Every structure is written in structure tokens, then in C-alpha cells.
Tab-separated table of C-alpha atoms in Angstrom:
chain	number	residue	atom	x	y	z
U	1	UNK	CA	-30.946	61.541	32.235
U	2	UNK	CA	-31.679	62.402	35.850
U	3	UNK	CA	-31.263	58.774	37.002
U	4	UNK	CA	-27.651	58.729	35.757
U	5	UNK	CA	-26.900	62.050	37.476
U	6	UNK	CA	-28.264	60.765	40.788
U	7	UNK	CA	-26.400	57.461	40.460
U	8	UNK	CA	-23.130	59.352	39.874
U	9	UNK	CA	-23.637	61.704	42.836
U	10	UNK	CA	-24.894	58.950	45.170
U	11	UNK	CA	-22.674	56.038	44.231
U	12	UNK	CA	-23.874	53.630	46.937
U	13	UNK	CA	-27.621	54.103	46.359
U	14	UNK	CA	-29.532	51.198	44.851
U	15	UNK	CA	-32.483	51.573	42.475
U	16	UNK	CA	-35.053	51.616	45.296
U	17	UNK	CA	-33.491	54.628	47.033
U	18	UNK	CA	-33.002	56.371	43.689
U	19	UNK	CA	-36.717	55.798	42.980
U	20	UNK	CA	-37.587	57.558	46.254
U	21	UNK	CA	-35.403	60.548	45.322
U	22	UNK	CA	-36.903	60.754	41.823
U	23	UNK	CA	-40.414	60.740	43.311
U	24	UNK	CA	-39.438	63.479	45.767
U	25	UNK	CA	-38.343	65.547	42.791
U	26	UNK	CA	-41.738	65.094	41.135
U	27	UNK	CA	-41.009	62.307	38.641
U	28	UNK	CA	-43.919	59.888	38.200
U	29	UNK	CA	-41.925	56.636	38.050
U	30	UNK	CA	-42.459	53.092	39.253
U	31	UNK	CA	-39.706	50.967	40.806
U	32	UNK	CA	-39.851	48.396	37.960
U	33	UNK	CA	-39.150	51.038	35.333
U	34	UNK	CA	-36.320	52.557	37.368
U	35	UNK	CA	-34.864	49.062	37.883
U	36	UNK	CA	-34.971	48.365	34.123
U	37	UNK	CA	-33.214	51.638	33.271
U	38	UNK	CA	-30.832	51.170	36.189
U	39	UNK	CA	-29.674	47.736	35.013
U	40	UNK	CA	-29.576	48.696	31.314
U	41	UNK	CA	-27.200	51.572	32.104
U	42	UNK	CA	-24.989	49.318	34.250
U	43	UNK	CA	-25.504	51.391	37.392
U	44	UNK	CA	-25.871	48.461	39.788
U	45	UNK	CA	-23.894	48.626	43.038
U	46	UNK	CA	-21.369	45.817	43.212
U	47	UNK	CA	-21.138	44.015	46.528
U	48	UNK	CA	-19.013	41.112	47.667
U	49	UNK	CA	-20.738	37.754	47.577
U	50	UNK	CA	-20.252	36.234	50.993
U	51	UNK	CA	-19.808	32.546	51.508
U	52	UNK	CA	-22.700	31.035	53.429
U	53	UNK	CA	-21.657	29.017	56.458
U	54	UNK	CA	-23.693	26.556	58.480
U	55	UNK	CA	-24.799	28.242	61.666
U	56	UNK	CA	-26.268	27.067	64.916
U	57	UNK	CA	-29.910	27.815	65.608
U	58	UNK	CA	-30.219	30.893	67.805
U	59	UNK	CA	-32.923	32.434	69.914
U	60	UNK	CA	-34.846	34.957	67.819
U	61	UNK	CA	-35.631	38.194	69.627
U	62	UNK	CA	-39.078	39.654	68.928
U	63	UNK	CA	-39.170	42.250	66.158
U	64	UNK	CA	-40.487	45.771	66.528
U	65	UNK	CA	-44.187	45.974	65.614
U	66	UNK	CA	-44.636	49.750	65.636
U	67	UNK	CA	-42.532	52.926	65.784
U	68	UNK	CA	-40.613	53.734	68.974
U	69	UNK	CA	-40.933	50.221	70.395
U	70	UNK	CA	-37.354	49.109	69.774
U	71	UNK	CA	-34.169	51.027	69.034
U	72	UNK	CA	-30.630	49.973	68.129
U	73	UNK	CA	-27.398	51.817	68.869
U	74	UNK	CA	-23.708	51.416	68.130
U	75	UNK	CA	-20.440	53.327	67.812
U	76	UNK	CA	-18.360	54.034	64.705
U	77	UNK	CA	-14.910	55.583	64.287
U	78	UNK	CA	-13.462	57.799	61.550
U	79	UNK	CA	-10.639	60.305	61.042
U	80	UNK	CA	-10.349	64.037	60.557
U	81	UNK	CA	-8.147	65.420	57.778
U	82	UNK	CA	-5.287	65.929	60.264
U	83	UNK	CA	-5.394	62.250	61.279
U	84	UNK	CA	-7.136	62.625	64.646
U	85	UNK	CA	-9.853	60.067	65.340
U	86	UNK	CA	-13.439	60.800	66.323
U	87	UNK	CA	-16.349	58.582	67.260
U	88	UNK	CA	-19.994	58.624	66.177
U	89	UNK	CA	-22.907	57.299	68.247
U	90	UNK	CA	-25.628	56.007	65.889
U	91	UNK	CA	-29.211	55.406	67.084
U	92	UNK	CA	-32.024	54.071	64.854
U	93	UNK	CA	-35.641	52.986	65.221
U	94	UNK	CA	-35.844	49.303	64.224
U	95	UNK	CA	-39.397	49.548	62.875
U	96	UNK	CA	-39.200	52.695	60.738
U	97	UNK	CA	-35.387	52.464	60.135
U	98	UNK	CA	-35.320	56.198	60.921
U	99	UNK	CA	-32.022	57.595	62.176
U	100	UNK	CA	-32.802	59.189	65.542
U	101	UNK	CA	-29.338	60.518	66.358
U	102	UNK	CA	-25.798	60.836	64.999
U	103	UNK	CA	-23.596	62.236	67.760
U	104	UNK	CA	-19.913	62.908	66.990
U	105	UNK	CA	-17.134	63.693	69.459
U	106	UNK	CA	-13.486	62.862	70.188
U	107	UNK	CA	-14.530	60.669	73.124
U	108	UNK	CA	-18.149	59.763	73.753
U	109	UNK	CA	-18.127	59.079	77.467
U	110	UNK	CA	-21.214	61.267	77.949
U	111	UNK	CA	-23.366	59.582	75.307
U	112	UNK	CA	-26.085	59.151	77.939
U	113	UNK	CA	-26.738	62.909	77.606
U	114	UNK	CA	-27.320	62.516	73.863
U	115	UNK	CA	-29.635	59.547	74.461
U	116	UNK	CA	-31.536	61.554	77.087
U	117	UNK	CA	-32.181	64.261	74.457
U	118	UNK	CA	-33.552	61.677	72.001
U	119	UNK	CA	-35.789	60.193	74.717
U	120	UNK	CA	-37.034	63.705	75.591
U	121	UNK	CA	-37.994	64.294	71.938
U	122	UNK	CA	-39.357	60.840	71.078
U	123	UNK	CA	-40.524	59.395	74.378
U	124	UNK	CA	-39.194	56.334	76.192
U	125	UNK	CA	-38.699	53.386	73.825
U	126	UNK	CA	-39.028	49.704	74.558
U	127	UNK	CA	-35.712	47.855	74.690
U	128	UNK	CA	-32.567	49.271	73.048
U	129	UNK	CA	-30.343	46.701	71.357
U	130	UNK	CA	-26.581	47.270	71.707
U	131	UNK	CA	-23.330	45.324	71.775
U	132	UNK	CA	-21.724	44.525	75.095
U	133	UNK	CA	-18.765	46.895	74.734
U	134	UNK	CA	-17.445	49.009	77.593
U	135	UNK	CA	-19.488	52.072	76.580
U	136	UNK	CA	-22.839	50.280	76.771
U	137	UNK	CA	-22.174	47.711	79.497
U	138	UNK	CA	-20.664	50.140	82.028
U	139	UNK	CA	-22.131	51.430	85.284
U	140	UNK	CA	-22.960	54.865	83.845
U	141	UNK	CA	-25.113	53.327	81.104
U	142	UNK	CA	-26.753	50.992	83.600
U	143	UNK	CA	-27.638	53.955	85.840
U	144	UNK	CA	-28.994	55.888	82.832
U	145	UNK	CA	-31.225	52.998	81.714
U	146	UNK	CA	-32.559	52.608	85.269
U	147	UNK	CA	-33.251	56.354	85.575
U	148	UNK	CA	-35.224	56.468	82.297
U	149	UNK	CA	-36.832	53.037	82.617
U	150	UNK	CA	-35.222	51.714	79.439
U	151	UNK	CA	-34.332	48.042	79.069
U	152	UNK	CA	-30.973	47.306	77.400
U	153	UNK	CA	-30.719	44.168	75.227
U	154	UNK	CA	-27.129	43.085	74.704
U	155	UNK	CA	-26.135	40.910	71.764
U	156	UNK	CA	-23.819	37.941	72.190
U	157	UNK	CA	-20.042	38.478	72.016
U	158	UNK	CA	-18.825	38.409	68.415
U	159	UNK	CA	-22.391	38.339	67.060
U	160	UNK	CA	-22.929	41.656	65.207
U	161	UNK	CA	-25.607	39.974	63.054
U	162	UNK	CA	-27.826	39.917	66.142
U	163	UNK	CA	-27.967	43.717	65.827
U	164	UNK	CA	-28.280	43.647	62.037
U	165	UNK	CA	-30.418	46.805	61.754
U	166	UNK	CA	-27.692	49.069	63.097
U	167	UNK	CA	-24.897	47.172	61.319
U	168	UNK	CA	-26.664	47.663	57.981
U	169	UNK	CA	-27.223	51.337	58.779
U	170	UNK	CA	-23.572	51.800	59.804
U	171	UNK	CA	-22.416	50.283	56.508
U	172	UNK	CA	-24.590	52.728	54.598
U	173	UNK	CA	-23.375	55.669	56.705
U	174	UNK	CA	-19.744	54.705	56.085
U	175	UNK	CA	-20.256	54.183	52.320
U	176	UNK	CA	-22.299	57.321	51.716
U	177	UNK	CA	-20.775	59.793	54.166
U	178	UNK	CA	-17.726	58.835	56.235
U	179	UNK	CA	-15.731	57.389	53.307
U	180	UNK	CA	-16.832	60.119	50.860
U	181	UNK	CA	-16.579	63.354	52.849
U	182	UNK	CA	-13.451	65.163	54.043
U	183	UNK	CA	-13.756	66.284	57.663
U	184	UNK	CA	-11.761	69.303	58.830
U	185	UNK	CA	-12.868	69.544	62.475
U	186	UNK	CA	-15.617	68.335	64.808
U	187	UNK	CA	-18.031	71.138	63.928
U	188	UNK	CA	-17.637	70.206	60.248
U	189	UNK	CA	-18.264	66.546	61.133
U	190	UNK	CA	-21.453	67.399	63.043
U	191	UNK	CA	-22.776	69.625	60.256
U	192	UNK	CA	-22.164	67.033	57.526
U	193	UNK	CA	-23.586	64.184	59.608
U	194	UNK	CA	-26.764	66.152	60.306
U	195	UNK	CA	-27.188	66.969	56.590
U	196	UNK	CA	-26.727	63.293	55.746
U	197	UNK	CA	-29.172	62.222	58.502
U	198	UNK	CA	-31.914	64.565	57.242
U	199	UNK	CA	-31.360	63.357	53.671
U	200	UNK	CA	-31.412	59.706	54.797
U	201	UNK	CA	-34.640	60.098	56.784
């Protein structure tokens, strides 16, 4: 059955994403039917159950109400086959959940250039949510945001849940690409990331 084949090749996809792929391939299926078959075949993705802790009330930032009104960005790290590390800048649209950019390099000091390319293609967004690490809170990033008229929203220290859109996306990227693929060099990394990004979108 095609559902089993897809579940084997895309081990971290849930039934909803598998339904989308089946529909793209021309299958006339509804999510409820895919879910039934998915659970009967024991294809469910196992995740850790996290203990819920009491939390303080926090200020809720307004959500994006339409495309291109709010973006999120973050950095990830991974290794090449020879053990050298590389970094990936991830940028997503909070409303559509579309991945706008995956930029890989050994050191991403010039990530403002990559962001400028995304802004040139998509237009200037509203605020961009990011953590307050050195890459995003530095003078170069501040100058870039002033030049392009982009407001930067920093999350609180040690509060990755405040930027949950990008954290969820990064988990998916790691599960479906970074932990699965073998990377030989930076050009190979960029090619595989772009293939994954197009498939994800």
C-alpha cells in the first residue's frame, strides 16, 4: 500500500502530512480514512510525553493574521561527514508556516545578506521574532534592521517556547533532514536543504 511506502520513506511524517502527499499524487482520500489506516498499521510517530509544569503567566505577543506580517528565524548546527561543523539559518513565515530560507555555511556572520535576499523577493515583513543570541542582537543585525525598516522582536532568555513556530520547524528539519542525510561538503548540504525546503513547502 502506498501509505506504508510513504511512512517508511518519511519516518517522521504524521498522518496529516502523509494525507497531503497522497493527495498530491492523485489519491482521493480524506484525513479520517488515512488516520484509520495509519493507526491500524501501527505507523504512528512515537514522541516523548513531557511532564507539564506550572508556569507563570506571560505576555502574549500578537499572532500573525496574514502572510508576510511576521517571520521567525533561528540558527541550527550539524556536522559534515568529516566531522566539521556547519550552521543553518532558518527563516519561516509564522502565518503560512512556509520556509522562506535555509542558508548553510561554516560561519554565518553575513546572514544579513541572506535576509536581504528574502526581503527583496518577499517584501519587507512586520516584526521578525528571534532569540537574543550574539548573531541576532549584535550591531550588524541592528544596522540591517534599521536599513530595511524591520522590527526585531527578541524572546526572553531561556524561553525558546516564545518562538515556538521556529522551534517546531527546527525539530522537523532535524528529524527529517539533518539526522537522516549524510553531508559530504557545503555544496551537498545546500543542495539537500533546498530539496527538503521545496518538498516541505
